[in-house]
Amino acid sequence: MKRKVLIDARRRRSIPEHFTWVDHRLVRDGHIKKCSIKSLGFYLFLITVADCDGLSFYGERRISEELGCPEETVSSLRLELISAGLIAYRNGIYQVLDLRLQDSAMACVQDVGHVYKASDVVAKLIGEMKNG
């Protein structure tokens, strides 16, 4: 077994007071394969700004400014993350979901009080991507 040695000991990571994490199941359980690079960047943003319950209140405009993309792109990325079962969204509030409880076969989407089947969301997302 290889012995692990820090490459730059001066910059060894430590857990800060305002700590967030990336669940290893994101990779291990294949969730990462369900998402584009852009949506994973959005997911990283959401897990970074979320509170201890996974909630974030950032608005579309602020998110688009932080990610450097149009607000319409934020909406498409949100749908992608919802259909992948990584987040929930309702009335302007995002929730990063616990990966242990995901059941993609039963996935449904809640967006501003409406419930959609995940297959409908994916079809809409594909249509948006084809149209530009």
The first five atom37 places (N, CA, C, CB, O) and aatype in JSON, in Angstrom:
{
  "aatype": [12, 11, 1, 11, 19, 10, 9, 3, 0, 1, 1, 1, 1, 15, 9, 14, 6, 8, 13, 16, 17, 19, 3, 8, 1, 10, 19, 1, 3, 7, 8, 9, 11, 11, 4, 15, 9, 11, 15, 10, 7, 13, 18, 10, 13, 10, 9, 16, 19, 0, 3, 4, 3, 7, 10, 15, 13, 18, 7, 6, 1, 1, 9, 15, 6, 6, 10, 7, 4, 14, 6, 6, 16, 19, 15, 15, 10, 1, 10, 6, 10, 9, 15, 0, 7, 10, 9, 0, 18, 1, 2, 7, 9, 18, 5, 19, 10, 3, 10, 1, 10, 5, 3, 15, 0, 12, 0, 4, 19, 5, 3, 19, 7, 8, 19, 18, 11, 0, 15, 3, 19, 19, 0, 11, 10, 9, 7, 6, 12, 11, 2, 7],
  "atom_mask": [
    [1, 1, 1, 1, 1],
    [1, 1, 1, 1, 1],
    [1, 1, 1, 1, 1],
    [1, 1, 1, 1, 1],
    [1, 1, 1, 1, 1],
    [1, 1, 1, 1, 1],
    [1, 1, 1, 1, 1],
    [1, 1, 1, 1, 1],
    [1, 1, 1, 1, 1],
    [1, 1, 1, 1, 1],
    [1, 1, 1, 1, 1],
    [1, 1, 1, 1, 1],
    [1, 1, 1, 1, 1],
    [1, 1, 1, 1, 1],
    [1, 1, 1, 1, 1],
    [1, 1, 1, 1, 1],
    [1, 1, 1, 1, 1],
    [1, 1, 1, 1, 1],
    [1, 1, 1, 1, 1],
    [1, 1, 1, 1, 1],
    [1, 1, 1, 1, 1],
    [1, 1, 1, 1, 1],
    [1, 1, 1, 1, 1],
    [1, 1, 1, 1, 1],
    [1, 1, 1, 1, 1],
    [1, 1, 1, 1, 1],
    [1, 1, 1, 1, 1],
    [1, 1, 1, 1, 1],
    [1, 1, 1, 1, 1],
    [1, 1, 1, 0, 1],
    [1, 1, 1, 1, 1],
    [1, 1, 1, 1, 1],
    [1, 1, 1, 1, 1],
    [1, 1, 1, 1, 1],
    [1, 1, 1, 1, 1],
    [1, 1, 1, 1, 1],
    [1, 1, 1, 1, 1],
    [1, 1, 1, 1, 1],
    [1, 1, 1, 1, 1],
    [1, 1, 1, 1, 1],
    [1, 1, 1, 0, 1],
    [1, 1, 1, 1, 1],
    [1, 1, 1, 1, 1],
    [1, 1, 1, 1, 1],
    [1, 1, 1, 1, 1],
    [1, 1, 1, 1, 1],
    [1, 1, 1, 1, 1],
    [1, 1, 1, 1, 1],
    [1, 1, 1, 1, 1],
    [1, 1, 1, 1, 1],
    [1, 1, 1, 1, 1],
    [1, 1, 1, 1, 1],
    [1, 1, 1, 1, 1],
    [1, 1, 1, 0, 1],
    [1, 1, 1, 1, 1],
    [1, 1, 1, 1, 1],
    [1, 1, 1, 1, 1],
    [1, 1, 1, 1, 1],
    [1, 1, 1, 0, 1],
    [1, 1, 1, 1, 1],
    [1, 1, 1, 1, 1],
    [1, 1, 1, 1, 1],
    [1, 1, 1, 1, 1],
    [1, 1, 1, 1, 1],
    [1, 1, 1, 1, 1],
    [1, 1, 1, 1, 1],
    [1, 1, 1, 1, 1],
    [1, 1, 1, 0, 1],
    [1, 1, 1, 1, 1],
    [1, 1, 1, 1, 1],
    [1, 1, 1, 1, 1],
    [1, 1, 1, 1, 1],
    [1, 1, 1, 1, 1],
    [1, 1, 1, 1, 1],
    [1, 1, 1, 1, 1],
    [1, 1, 1, 1, 1],
    [1, 1, 1, 1, 1],
    [1, 1, 1, 1, 1],
    [1, 1, 1, 1, 1],
    [1, 1, 1, 1, 1],
    [1, 1, 1, 1, 1],
    [1, 1, 1, 1, 1],
    [1, 1, 1, 1, 1],
    [1, 1, 1, 1, 1],
    [1, 1, 1, 0, 1],
    [1, 1, 1, 1, 1],
    [1, 1, 1, 1, 1],
    [1, 1, 1, 1, 1],
    [1, 1, 1, 1, 1],
    [1, 1, 1, 1, 1],
    [1, 1, 1, 1, 1],
    [1, 1, 1, 0, 1],
    [1, 1, 1, 1, 1],
    [1, 1, 1, 1, 1],
    [1, 1, 1, 1, 1],
    [1, 1, 1, 1, 1],
    [1, 1, 1, 1, 1],
    [1, 1, 1, 1, 1],
    [1, 1, 1, 1, 1],
    [1, 1, 1, 1, 1],
    [1, 1, 1, 1, 1],
    [1, 1, 1, 1, 1],
    [1, 1, 1, 1, 1],
    [1, 1, 1, 1, 1],
    [1, 1, 1, 1, 1],
    [1, 1, 1, 1, 1],
    [1, 1, 1, 1, 1],
    [1, 1, 1, 1, 1],
    [1, 1, 1, 1, 1],
    [1, 1, 1, 1, 1],
    [1, 1, 1, 1, 1],
    [1, 1, 1, 1, 1],
    [1, 1, 1, 0, 1],
    [1, 1, 1, 1, 1],
    [1, 1, 1, 1, 1],
    [1, 1, 1, 1, 1],
    [1, 1, 1, 1, 1],
    [1, 1, 1, 1, 1],
    [1, 1, 1, 1, 1],
    [1, 1, 1, 1, 1],
    [1, 1, 1, 1, 1],
    [1, 1, 1, 1, 1],
    [1, 1, 1, 1, 1],
    [1, 1, 1, 1, 1],
    [1, 1, 1, 1, 1],
    [1, 1, 1, 1, 1],
    [1, 1, 1, 0, 1],
    [1, 1, 1, 1, 1],
    [1, 1, 1, 1, 1],
    [1, 1, 1, 1, 1],
    [1, 1, 1, 1, 1],
    [1, 1, 1, 0, 1]
  ],
  "atom_positions": [
    [[0.84, -1.17, 0.0], [0.0, 0.0, 0.0], [0.89, 1.24, 0.0], [-0.95, -0.01, 1.21], [1.88, 1.31, 0.72]],
    [[0.5, 2.21, -0.81], [1.27, 3.45, -0.88], [1.08, 4.26, 0.4], [0.86, 4.29, -2.1], [0.0, 4.3, 0.98]],
    [[2.14, 4.89, 0.81], [2.1, 5.77, 1.97], [1.75, 7.17, 1.49], [3.46, 5.77, 2.75], [2.37, 7.69, 0.56]],
    [[0.74, 7.78, 2.11], [0.32, 9.12, 1.71], [1.18, 10.16, 2.41], [-1.18, 9.34, 2.04], [1.38, 10.11, 3.63]],
    [[1.67, 11.1, 1.62], [2.49, 12.19, 2.15], [1.94, 13.49, 1.58], [4.01, 12.0, 1.79], [1.67, 13.59, 0.38]],
    [[1.78, 14.47, 2.43], [1.29, 15.77, 1.96], [2.26, 16.37, 0.96], [1.09, 16.74, 3.14], [3.48, 16.34, 1.16]],
    [[1.73, 16.9, -0.11], [2.56, 17.54, -1.13], [2.96, 18.93, -0.67], [1.8, 17.61, -2.47], [4.11, 19.34, -0.87]],
    [[2.03, 19.67, -0.07], [2.31, 21.01, 0.46], [1.77, 21.07, 1.88], [1.66, 22.13, -0.44], [0.61, 21.43, 2.1]],
    [[2.61, 20.73, 2.84], [2.2, 20.66, 4.25], [1.72, 22.0, 4.79], [3.35, 20.16, 5.09], [0.93, 22.04, 5.73]],
    [[2.2, 23.11, 4.22], [1.78, 24.44, 4.69], [0.31, 24.7, 4.38], [2.63, 25.53, 4.04], [-0.33, 25.52, 5.04]],
    [[-0.23, 23.99, 3.39], [-1.62, 24.23, 2.98], [-2.5, 23.01, 3.26], [-1.68, 24.57, 1.49], [-3.46, 22.75, 2.54]],
    [[-2.17, 22.29, 4.32], [-2.99, 21.14, 4.72], [-4.38, 21.63, 5.09], [-2.33, 20.39, 5.91], [-4.54, 22.58, 5.85]],
    [[-5.39, 20.95, 4.55], [-6.78, 21.34, 4.84], [-7.13, 21.07, 6.29], [-7.75, 20.59, 3.92], [-6.69, 20.08, 6.88]],
    [[-7.93, 21.97, 6.85], [-8.5, 21.74, 8.16], [-9.96, 22.14, 8.09], [-7.73, 22.55, 9.28], [-10.37, 22.89, 7.21]],
    [[-10.74, 21.64, 9.0], [-12.17, 21.92, 8.97], [-12.43, 23.3, 9.58], [-12.96, 20.82, 9.74], [-12.17, 23.52, 10.76]],
    [[-12.94, 24.23, 8.76], [-13.23, 25.58, 9.26], [-14.52, 25.59, 10.08], [-13.33, 26.57, 8.1], [-15.29, 24.63, 10.07]],
    [[-14.73, 26.69, 10.79], [-15.92, 26.83, 11.61], [-17.19, 26.7, 10.77], [-15.91, 28.17, 12.35], [-18.14, 26.04, 11.17]],
    [[-17.21, 27.34, 9.61], [-18.36, 27.26, 8.71], [-18.06, 26.19, 7.67], [-18.67, 28.65, 8.03], [-17.67, 26.49, 6.54]],
    [[-18.24, 24.95, 8.06], [-17.84, 23.8, 7.26], [-19.0, 23.28, 6.42], [-17.3, 22.7, 8.15], [-20.14, 23.27, 6.87]],
    [[-18.7, 22.84, 5.21], [-19.63, 22.11, 4.37], [-18.9, 20.88, 3.85], [-20.18, 23.01, 3.2], [-17.68, 20.78, 3.97]],
    [[-19.63, 19.96, 3.27], [-18.98, 18.76, 2.77], [-19.59, 18.34, 1.44], [-19.08, 17.61, 3.79], [-20.7, 18.75, 1.08]],
    [[-18.84, 17.51, 0.74], [-19.34, 16.86, -0.46], [-19.43, 15.38, -0.13], [-18.41, 17.13, -1.73], [-18.43, 14.74, 0.2]],
    [[-20.62, 14.83, -0.21], [-20.87, 13.44, 0.14], [-20.16, 12.53, -0.88], [-22.39, 13.14, 0.18], [-20.34, 12.7, -2.08]],
    [[-19.39, 11.59, -0.39], [-18.65, 10.67, -1.25], [-19.58, 9.85, -2.14], [-17.8, 9.73, -0.4], [-19.18, 9.39, -3.2]],
    [[-20.82, 9.67, -1.7], [-21.8, 8.93, -2.52], [-22.06, 9.61, -3.86], [-23.11, 8.77, -1.76], [-22.53, 8.96, -4.8]],
    [[-21.77, 10.9, -3.95], [-21.94, 11.61, -5.21], [-21.16, 10.89, -6.32], [-21.45, 13.08, -5.08], [-21.65, 10.76, -7.44]],
    [[-19.97, 10.43, -5.99], [-19.14, 9.68, -6.95], [-19.43, 8.19, -6.84], [-17.64, 9.96, -6.7], [-19.71, 7.53, -7.85]],
    [[-19.37, 7.66, -5.63], [-19.48, 6.21, -5.42], [-20.78, 5.62, -5.97], [-19.37, 5.9, -3.95], [-20.77, 4.53, -6.53]],
    [[-21.89, 6.35, -5.79], [-23.19, 5.82, -6.24], [-23.58, 6.29, -7.64], [-24.26, 6.23, -5.26], [-24.7, 6.05, -8.09]],
    [[-22.66, 6.96, -8.33], [-22.87, 7.32, -9.72], [-23.71, 8.55, -9.98], [0.0, 0.0, 0.0], [-24.08, 8.81, -11.13]],
    [[-24.02, 9.33, -8.95], [-24.82, 10.55, -9.15], [-24.1, 11.53, -10.06], [-25.13, 11.21, -7.81], [-24.74, 12.24, -10.84]],
    [[-22.79, 11.57, -9.97], [-22.0, 12.53, -10.75], [-22.14, 12.28, -12.25], [-20.53, 12.45, -10.33], [-22.01, 13.2, -13.05]],
    [[-22.4, 11.03, -12.63], [-22.54, 10.68, -14.04], [-23.85, 11.18, -14.64], [-22.44, 9.18, -14.22], [-23.99, 11.24, -15.86]],
    [[-24.8, 11.54, -13.79], [-26.12, 11.99, -14.26], [-26.13, 13.48, -14.6], [-27.16, 11.71, -13.21], [-27.14, 13.99, -15.1]],
    [[-25.03, 14.17, -14.34], [-25.03, 15.63, -14.44], [-23.94, 16.15, -15.37], [-24.85, 16.25, -13.06], [-22.9, 15.52, -15.55]],
    [[-24.22, 17.3, -15.96], [-23.22, 17.98, -16.77], [-22.2, 18.67, -15.86], [-23.88, 19.01, -17.74], [-22.45, 18.85, -14.67]],
    [[-21.08, 19.05, -16.43], [-20.07, 19.78, -15.67], [-20.66, 21.08, -15.12], [-18.84, 20.09, -16.56], [-20.39, 21.44, -13.97]],
    [[-21.46, 21.78, -15.92], [-22.05, 23.05, -15.46], [-23.0, 22.83, -14.3], [-22.79, 23.73, -16.62], [-22.99, 23.61, -13.34]],
    [[-23.82, 21.79, -14.36], [-24.75, 21.56, -13.25], [-24.0, 21.13, -11.99], [-25.79, 20.49, -13.64], [-24.43, 21.45, -10.89]],
    [[-22.89, 20.43, -12.15], [-22.08, 20.07, -10.98], [-21.44, 21.3, -10.36], [-21.0, 19.05, -11.37], [-21.27, 21.36, -9.14]],
    [[-21.07, 22.29, -11.19], [-20.58, 23.56, -10.65], [-21.66, 24.26, -9.84], [0.0, 0.0, 0.0], [-21.37, 24.82, -8.78]],
    [[-22.88, 24.23, -10.34], [-24.02, 24.81, -9.62], [-24.25, 24.05, -8.31], [-25.29, 24.78, -10.49], [-24.52, 24.66, -7.28]],
    [[-24.15, 22.71, -8.36], [-24.3, 21.89, -7.15], [-23.23, 22.24, -6.12], [-24.23, 20.38, -7.51], [-23.52, 22.35, -4.93]],
    [[-22.0, 22.41, -6.57], [-20.92, 22.8, -5.67], [-21.25, 24.14, -5.01], [-19.57, 22.89, -6.42], [-21.05, 24.31, -3.81]],
    [[-21.74, 25.09, -5.8], [-22.15, 26.38, -5.25], [-23.22, 26.18, -4.17], [-22.68, 27.3, -6.37], [-23.11, 26.75, -3.08]],
    [[-24.25, 25.38, -4.46], [-25.34, 25.19, -3.52], [-24.88, 24.51, -2.23], [-26.44, 24.37, -4.15], [-25.31, 24.91, -1.14]],
    [[-24.03, 23.5, -2.32], [-23.58, 22.85, -1.08], [-22.66, 23.76, -0.29], [-22.87, 21.54, -1.39], [-22.54, 23.63, 0.93]],
    [[-22.0, 24.68, -0.97], [-21.11, 25.62, -0.28], [-21.89, 26.68, 0.49], [-20.17, 26.29, -1.27], [-21.5, 27.05, 1.59]],
    [[-22.98, 27.16, -0.07], [-23.74, 28.25, 0.57], [-24.89, 27.74, 1.44], [-24.28, 29.18, -0.49], [-25.51, 28.54, 2.14]],
    [[-25.19, 26.45, 1.4], [-26.33, 25.92, 2.16], [-26.07, 25.95, 3.66], [-26.63, 24.5, 1.71], [-24.93, 25.9, 4.12]],
    [[-27.17, 26.04, 4.42], [-27.06, 25.96, 5.87], [-26.97, 24.49, 6.3], [-28.27, 26.68, 6.56], [-26.86, 23.61, 5.45]],
    [[-27.03, 24.24, 7.61], [-26.85, 22.87, 8.11], [-27.97, 21.92, 7.67], [-26.78, 22.89, 9.62], [-27.79, 20.7, 7.72]],
    [[-29.1, 22.45, 7.24], [-30.19, 21.62, 6.73], [-30.16, 21.49, 5.21], [-31.52, 22.2, 7.17], [-31.04, 20.86, 4.62]],
    [[-29.16, 22.08, 4.58], [-29.04, 22.02, 3.13], [-29.84, 23.09, 2.41], [0.0, 0.0, 0.0], [-30.01, 23.01, 1.2]],
    [[-30.34, 24.09, 3.14], [-31.18, 25.13, 2.54], [-30.37, 26.33, 2.1], [-32.26, 25.56, 3.51], [-29.42, 26.74, 2.76]],
    [[-30.78, 26.9, 0.98], [-30.16, 28.11, 0.45], [-31.25, 29.02, -0.09], [-29.11, 27.77, -0.66], [-32.21, 28.57, -0.72]],
    [[-31.08, 30.32, 0.16], [-32.08, 31.3, -0.25], [-31.56, 32.23, -1.34], [-32.51, 32.11, 0.95], [-32.17, 33.28, -1.58]],
    [[-30.48, 31.88, -2.0], [-29.94, 32.72, -3.07], [-30.94, 32.8, -4.22], [-28.57, 32.18, -3.57], [-31.53, 31.79, -4.6]],
    [[-31.13, 34.0, -4.77], [-32.04, 34.19, -5.9], [-31.36, 33.92, -7.22], [0.0, 0.0, 0.0], [-30.14, 33.82, -7.31]],
    [[-32.19, 33.8, -8.27], [-31.69, 33.51, -9.62], [-30.63, 34.5, -10.07], [-32.85, 33.5, -10.61], [-29.58, 34.11, -10.59]],
    [[-30.9, 35.78, -9.88], [-29.96, 36.81, -10.36], [-28.61, 36.68, -9.65], [-30.54, 38.22, -10.14], [-27.57, 36.73, -10.3]],
    [[-28.63, 36.51, -8.35], [-27.38, 36.39, -7.6], [-26.61, 35.14, -8.0], [-27.66, 36.37, -6.09], [-25.38, 35.17, -8.15]],
    [[-27.33, 34.05, -8.17], [-26.68, 32.8, -8.59], [-26.07, 32.97, -9.98], [-27.69, 31.62, -8.59], [-24.94, 32.53, -10.22]],
    [[-26.8, 33.59, -10.88], [-26.27, 33.78, -12.24], [-25.02, 34.66, -12.22], [-27.34, 34.4, -13.16], [-24.1, 34.44, -13.0]],
    [[-25.0, 35.66, -11.33], [-23.81, 36.5, -11.19], [-22.63, 35.7, -10.65], [-24.11, 37.7, -10.27], [-21.52, 35.82, -11.16]],
    [[-22.88, 34.9, -9.63], [-21.81, 34.1, -9.02], [-21.26, 33.06, -9.98], [-22.32, 33.41, -7.75], [-20.05, 32.8, -10.0]],
    [[-22.14, 32.46, -10.78], [-21.7, 31.41, -11.71], [-21.27, 31.95, -13.07], [-22.82, 30.41, -11.92], [-20.69, 31.23, -13.88]],
    [[-21.56, 33.23, -13.31], [-21.18, 33.84, -14.58], [-21.97, 33.31, -15.76], [0.0, 0.0, 0.0], [-21.41, 33.07, -16.83]],
    [[-23.27, 33.13, -15.56], [-24.12, 32.63, -16.64], [-25.47, 33.33, -16.6], [-24.29, 31.09, -16.53], [-25.82, 33.92, -15.58]],
    [[-26.23, 33.27, -17.69], [-27.56, 33.9, -17.71], [-28.53, 33.21, -16.74], [-28.13, 33.87, -19.13], [-28.36, 32.04, -16.41]],
    [[-29.54, 33.95, -16.3], [-30.55, 33.39, -15.39], [-31.26, 32.2, -16.0], [-31.57, 34.46, -15.01], [-31.62, 31.26, -15.29]],
    [[-31.46, 32.22, -17.32], [-32.12, 31.09, -17.99], [-31.3, 29.81, -17.84], [-32.34, 31.41, -19.49], [-31.85, 28.72, -17.71]],
    [[-29.99, 29.97, -17.85], [-29.11, 28.81, -17.67], [-29.26, 28.26, -16.26], [-27.64, 29.18, -17.94], [-29.26, 27.04, -16.06]],
    [[-29.38, 29.14, -15.28], [-29.58, 28.7, -13.89], [-30.84, 27.84, -13.81], [-29.68, 29.92, -12.92], [-30.84, 26.8, -13.15]],
    [[-31.91, 28.26, -14.47], [-33.16, 27.48, -14.47], [-32.95, 26.1, -15.07], [-34.25, 28.23, -15.26], [-33.44, 25.11, -14.52]],
    [[-32.23, 26.0, -16.18], [-31.95, 24.71, -16.81], [-31.09, 23.83, -15.93], [-31.28, 24.91, -18.17], [-31.33, 22.63, -15.81]],
    [[-30.07, 24.43, -15.31], [-29.19, 23.66, -14.42], [-29.97, 23.16, -13.21], [-28.0, 24.52, -13.97], [-29.76, 22.04, -12.75]],
    [[-30.87, 24.0, -12.7], [-31.7, 23.6, -11.56], [-32.53, 22.37, -11.94], [-32.63, 24.77, -11.12], [-32.6, 21.41, -11.17]],
    [[-33.16, 22.39, -13.11], [-33.96, 21.25, -13.55], [-33.11, 19.99, -13.68], [-34.63, 21.55, -14.88], [-33.56, 18.89, -13.35]],
    [[-31.89, 20.15, -14.14], [-30.99, 19.0, -14.28], [-30.67, 18.41, -12.91], [-29.68, 19.42, -14.99], [-30.68, 17.19, -12.75]],
    [[-30.38, 19.25, -11.93], [-30.07, 18.76, -10.58], [-31.29, 18.15, -9.9], [-29.5, 19.89, -9.72], [-31.17, 17.18, -9.16]],
    [[-32.45, 18.72, -10.16], [-33.69, 18.16, -9.6], [-33.94, 16.79, -10.2], [-34.89, 19.11, -9.87], [-34.26, 15.84, -9.47]],
    [[-33.82, 16.67, -11.51], [-34.08, 15.38, -12.16], [-33.05, 14.32, -11.76], [-34.08, 15.54, -13.68], [-33.35, 13.13, -11.8]],
    [[-31.86, 14.75, -11.37], [-30.84, 13.82, -10.89], [-31.06, 13.45, -9.42], [-29.44, 14.42, -11.06], [-30.36, 12.59, -8.88]],
    [[-32.04, 14.09, -8.78], [-32.34, 13.78, -7.38], [-31.39, 14.4, -6.38], [0.0, 0.0, 0.0], [-31.32, 13.96, -5.24]],
    [[-30.64, 15.43, -6.8], [-29.65, 16.03, -5.92], [-30.18, 17.21, -5.12], [-28.46, 16.47, -6.72], [-29.7, 17.49, -4.02]],
    [[-31.17, 17.91, -5.67], [-31.73, 19.07, -4.97], [-33.25, 19.08, -5.1], [-31.14, 20.38, -5.54], [-33.83, 18.41, -5.95]],
    [[-33.87, 19.86, -4.22], [-35.29, 20.19, -4.33], [-35.37, 21.7, -4.4], [-36.14, 19.6, -3.12], [-34.48, 22.4, -3.93]],
    [[-36.45, 22.2, -4.99], [-36.62, 23.65, -5.14], [-38.1, 23.99, -5.02], [-36.05, 24.15, -6.5], [-38.95, 23.37, -5.65]],
    [[-38.39, 25.0, -4.19], [-39.76, 25.47, -4.08], [-39.76, 26.91, -3.59], [-40.57, 24.57, -3.12], [-39.09, 27.26, -2.62]],
    [[-40.54, 27.74, -4.28], [-40.73, 29.14, -3.87], [-39.42, 29.88, -3.62], [-41.59, 29.2, -2.63], [-39.31, 30.64, -2.66]],
    [[-38.43, 29.66, -4.47], [-37.17, 30.38, -4.36], [-36.2, 29.81, -3.34], [0.0, 0.0, 0.0], [-35.16, 30.42, -3.09]],
    [[-36.51, 28.67, -2.75], [-35.63, 28.05, -1.76], [-35.1, 26.74, -2.32], [-36.39, 27.81, -0.41], [-35.85, 25.91, -2.82]],
    [[-33.79, 26.58, -2.23], [-33.12, 25.36, -2.66], [-32.85, 24.49, -1.45], [-31.8, 25.67, -3.43], [-32.54, 25.0, -0.37]],
    [[-32.96, 23.17, -1.62], [-32.53, 22.23, -0.6], [-31.62, 21.2, -1.24], [-33.75, 21.56, 0.1], [-32.02, 20.51, -2.17]],
    [[-30.4, 21.09, -0.73], [-29.49, 20.02, -1.14], [-29.98, 18.77, -0.41], [-27.96, 20.36, -0.8], [-30.1, 18.77, 0.82]],
    [[-30.26, 17.72, -1.16], [-30.88, 16.52, -0.59], [-29.86, 15.51, -0.1], [-31.78, 15.88, -1.62], [-28.75, 15.41, -0.61]],
    [[-30.27, 14.75, 0.9], [-29.47, 13.66, 1.44], [-29.4, 12.56, 0.38], [-30.06, 13.11, 2.78], [-30.44, 12.09, -0.09]],
    [[-28.22, 12.16, 0.0], [-28.06, 11.16, -1.05], [-28.44, 9.75, -0.59], [-26.63, 11.16, -1.54], [-28.71, 8.89, -1.42]],
    [[-28.46, 9.52, 0.7], [-28.82, 8.19, 1.2], [-30.28, 7.85, 0.91], [-28.56, 8.1, 2.69], [-30.63, 6.68, 0.76]],
    [[-31.12, 8.87, 0.85], [-32.55, 8.63, 0.74], [-33.08, 8.75, -0.67], [-33.28, 9.59, 1.62], [-34.29, 8.72, -0.89]],
    [[-32.19, 8.88, -1.63], [-32.63, 9.06, -3.01], [-33.19, 7.77, -3.57], [-31.48, 9.57, -3.88], [-32.61, 6.7, -3.41]],
    [[-34.32, 7.88, -4.23], [-34.91, 6.76, -4.96], [-35.28, 7.29, -6.33], [-36.17, 6.16, -4.21], [-36.37, 7.83, -6.53]],
    [[-34.35, 7.14, -7.28], [-34.56, 7.76, -8.59], [-35.8, 7.22, -9.3], [-33.34, 7.53, -9.46], [-36.39, 7.92, -10.12]],
    [[-36.2, 6.0, -9.01], [-37.39, 5.46, -9.66], [-38.65, 6.19, -9.22], [-37.53, 3.97, -9.36], [-39.64, 6.23, -9.96]],
    [[-38.63, 6.77, -8.03], [-39.8, 7.47, -7.5], [-39.61, 8.98, -7.54], [-40.06, 7.03, -6.07], [-40.41, 9.72, -6.98]],
    [[-38.56, 9.43, -8.22], [-38.23, 10.86, -8.21], [-39.36, 11.69, -8.8], [-36.94, 11.12, -8.97], [-39.91, 11.36, -9.85]],
    [[-39.68, 12.77, -8.12], [-40.59, 13.75, -8.68], [-40.02, 15.12, -8.36], [-42.05, 13.59, -8.1], [-39.14, 15.25, -7.51]],
    [[-40.51, 16.11, -9.03], [-39.94, 17.45, -8.93], [-40.98, 18.39, -8.37], [-39.44, 17.94, -10.3], [-42.12, 18.4, -8.81]],
    [[-40.57, 19.19, -7.38], [-41.45, 20.23, -6.87], [-40.83, 21.57, -7.24], [-41.66, 20.11, -5.33], [-39.7, 21.87, -6.84]],
    [[-41.57, 22.36, -7.99], [-41.08, 23.67, -8.43], [-42.23, 24.65, -8.32], [-40.52, 23.61, -9.9], [-43.2, 24.57, -9.07]],
    [[-42.13, 25.57, -7.4], [-43.12, 26.6, -7.17], [-44.52, 26.0, -7.01], [-43.11, 27.61, -8.33], [-45.47, 26.43, -7.65]],
    [[-44.62, 25.0, -6.14], [-45.92, 24.44, -5.81], [-46.47, 23.42, -6.79], [0.0, 0.0, 0.0], [-47.55, 22.88, -6.55]],
    [[-45.79, 23.15, -7.88], [-46.24, 22.16, -8.85], [-45.38, 20.91, -8.73], [-46.18, 22.73, -10.29], [-44.21, 20.99, -8.37]],
    [[-45.96, 19.77, -9.03], [-45.22, 18.51, -9.01], [-45.18, 17.98, -10.44], [-45.87, 17.47, -8.02], [-46.21, 17.91, -11.12]],
    [[-43.98, 17.59, -10.87], [-43.77, 17.08, -12.22], [-43.08, 15.73, -12.13], [-42.94, 18.07, -13.08], [-42.32, 15.48, -11.19]],
    [[-43.34, 14.86, -13.1], [-42.59, 13.61, -13.18], [-41.18, 13.92, -13.67], [-43.3, 12.59, -14.12], [-40.98, 14.81, -14.5]],
    [[-40.21, 13.19, -13.15], [-38.81, 13.41, -13.54], [-38.64, 13.24, -15.05], [-37.87, 12.45, -12.79], [-37.86, 13.97, -15.66]],
    [[-39.36, 12.3, -15.65], [-39.22, 12.09, -17.1], [-39.67, 13.32, -17.88], [-40.03, 10.86, -17.54], [-39.1, 13.63, -18.93]],
    [[-40.7, 14.02, -17.38], [-41.16, 15.25, -18.04], [-40.11, 16.35, -17.94], [-42.48, 15.72, -17.44], [-39.9, 17.11, -18.88]],
    [[-39.47, 16.42, -16.78], [-38.43, 17.44, -16.58], [-37.26, 17.18, -17.52], [-37.94, 17.45, -15.11], [-36.74, 18.11, -18.14]],
    [[-36.86, 15.91, -17.63], [-35.74, 15.56, -18.51], [-36.1, 15.89, -19.96], [-35.37, 14.06, -18.37], [-35.27, 16.43, -20.7]],
    [[-37.32, 15.57, -20.38], [-37.74, 15.88, -21.74], [-37.71, 17.38, -22.0], [-39.16, 15.33, -22.01], [-37.28, 17.82, -23.07]],
    [[-38.15, 18.16, -21.02], [-38.12, 19.62, -21.17], [-36.68, 20.12, -21.27], [-38.83, 20.31, -19.98], [-36.37, 20.97, -22.1]],
    [[-35.8, 19.58, -20.42], [-34.4, 19.98, -20.43], [-33.75, 19.65, -21.77], [-33.64, 19.28, -19.29], [-33.0, 20.46, -22.31]],
    [[-34.04, 18.49, -22.31], [-33.47, 18.1, -23.61], [-33.98, 19.04, -24.7], [-33.84, 16.64, -23.96], [-33.21, 19.46, -25.57]],
    [[-35.26, 19.38, -24.64], [-35.81, 20.32, -25.61], [-35.15, 21.67, -25.54], [0.0, 0.0, 0.0], [-34.87, 22.29, -26.57]],
    [[-34.89, 22.16, -24.3], [-34.22, 23.45, -24.13], [-32.8, 23.41, -24.66], [-34.22, 23.86, -22.66], [-32.33, 24.38, -25.26]],
    [[-32.12, 22.29, -24.46], [-30.74, 22.19, -24.92], [-30.7, 22.15, -26.45], [-30.07, 20.92, -24.34], [-29.77, 22.71, -27.05]],
    [[-31.67, 21.52, -27.08], [-31.71, 21.47, -28.55], [-32.01, 22.84, -29.14], [-32.76, 20.47, -29.01], [-31.53, 23.17, -30.23]],
    [[-32.8, 23.63, -28.42], [-33.2, 24.95, -28.92], [-32.21, 26.05, -28.56], [-34.55, 25.31, -28.39], [-32.45, 27.21, -28.87]],
    [[-31.13, 25.69, -27.93], [-30.12, 26.7, -27.68], [-29.9, 26.97, -26.27], [0.0, 0.0, 0.0], [-29.07, 27.81, -25.92]]
  ]
}
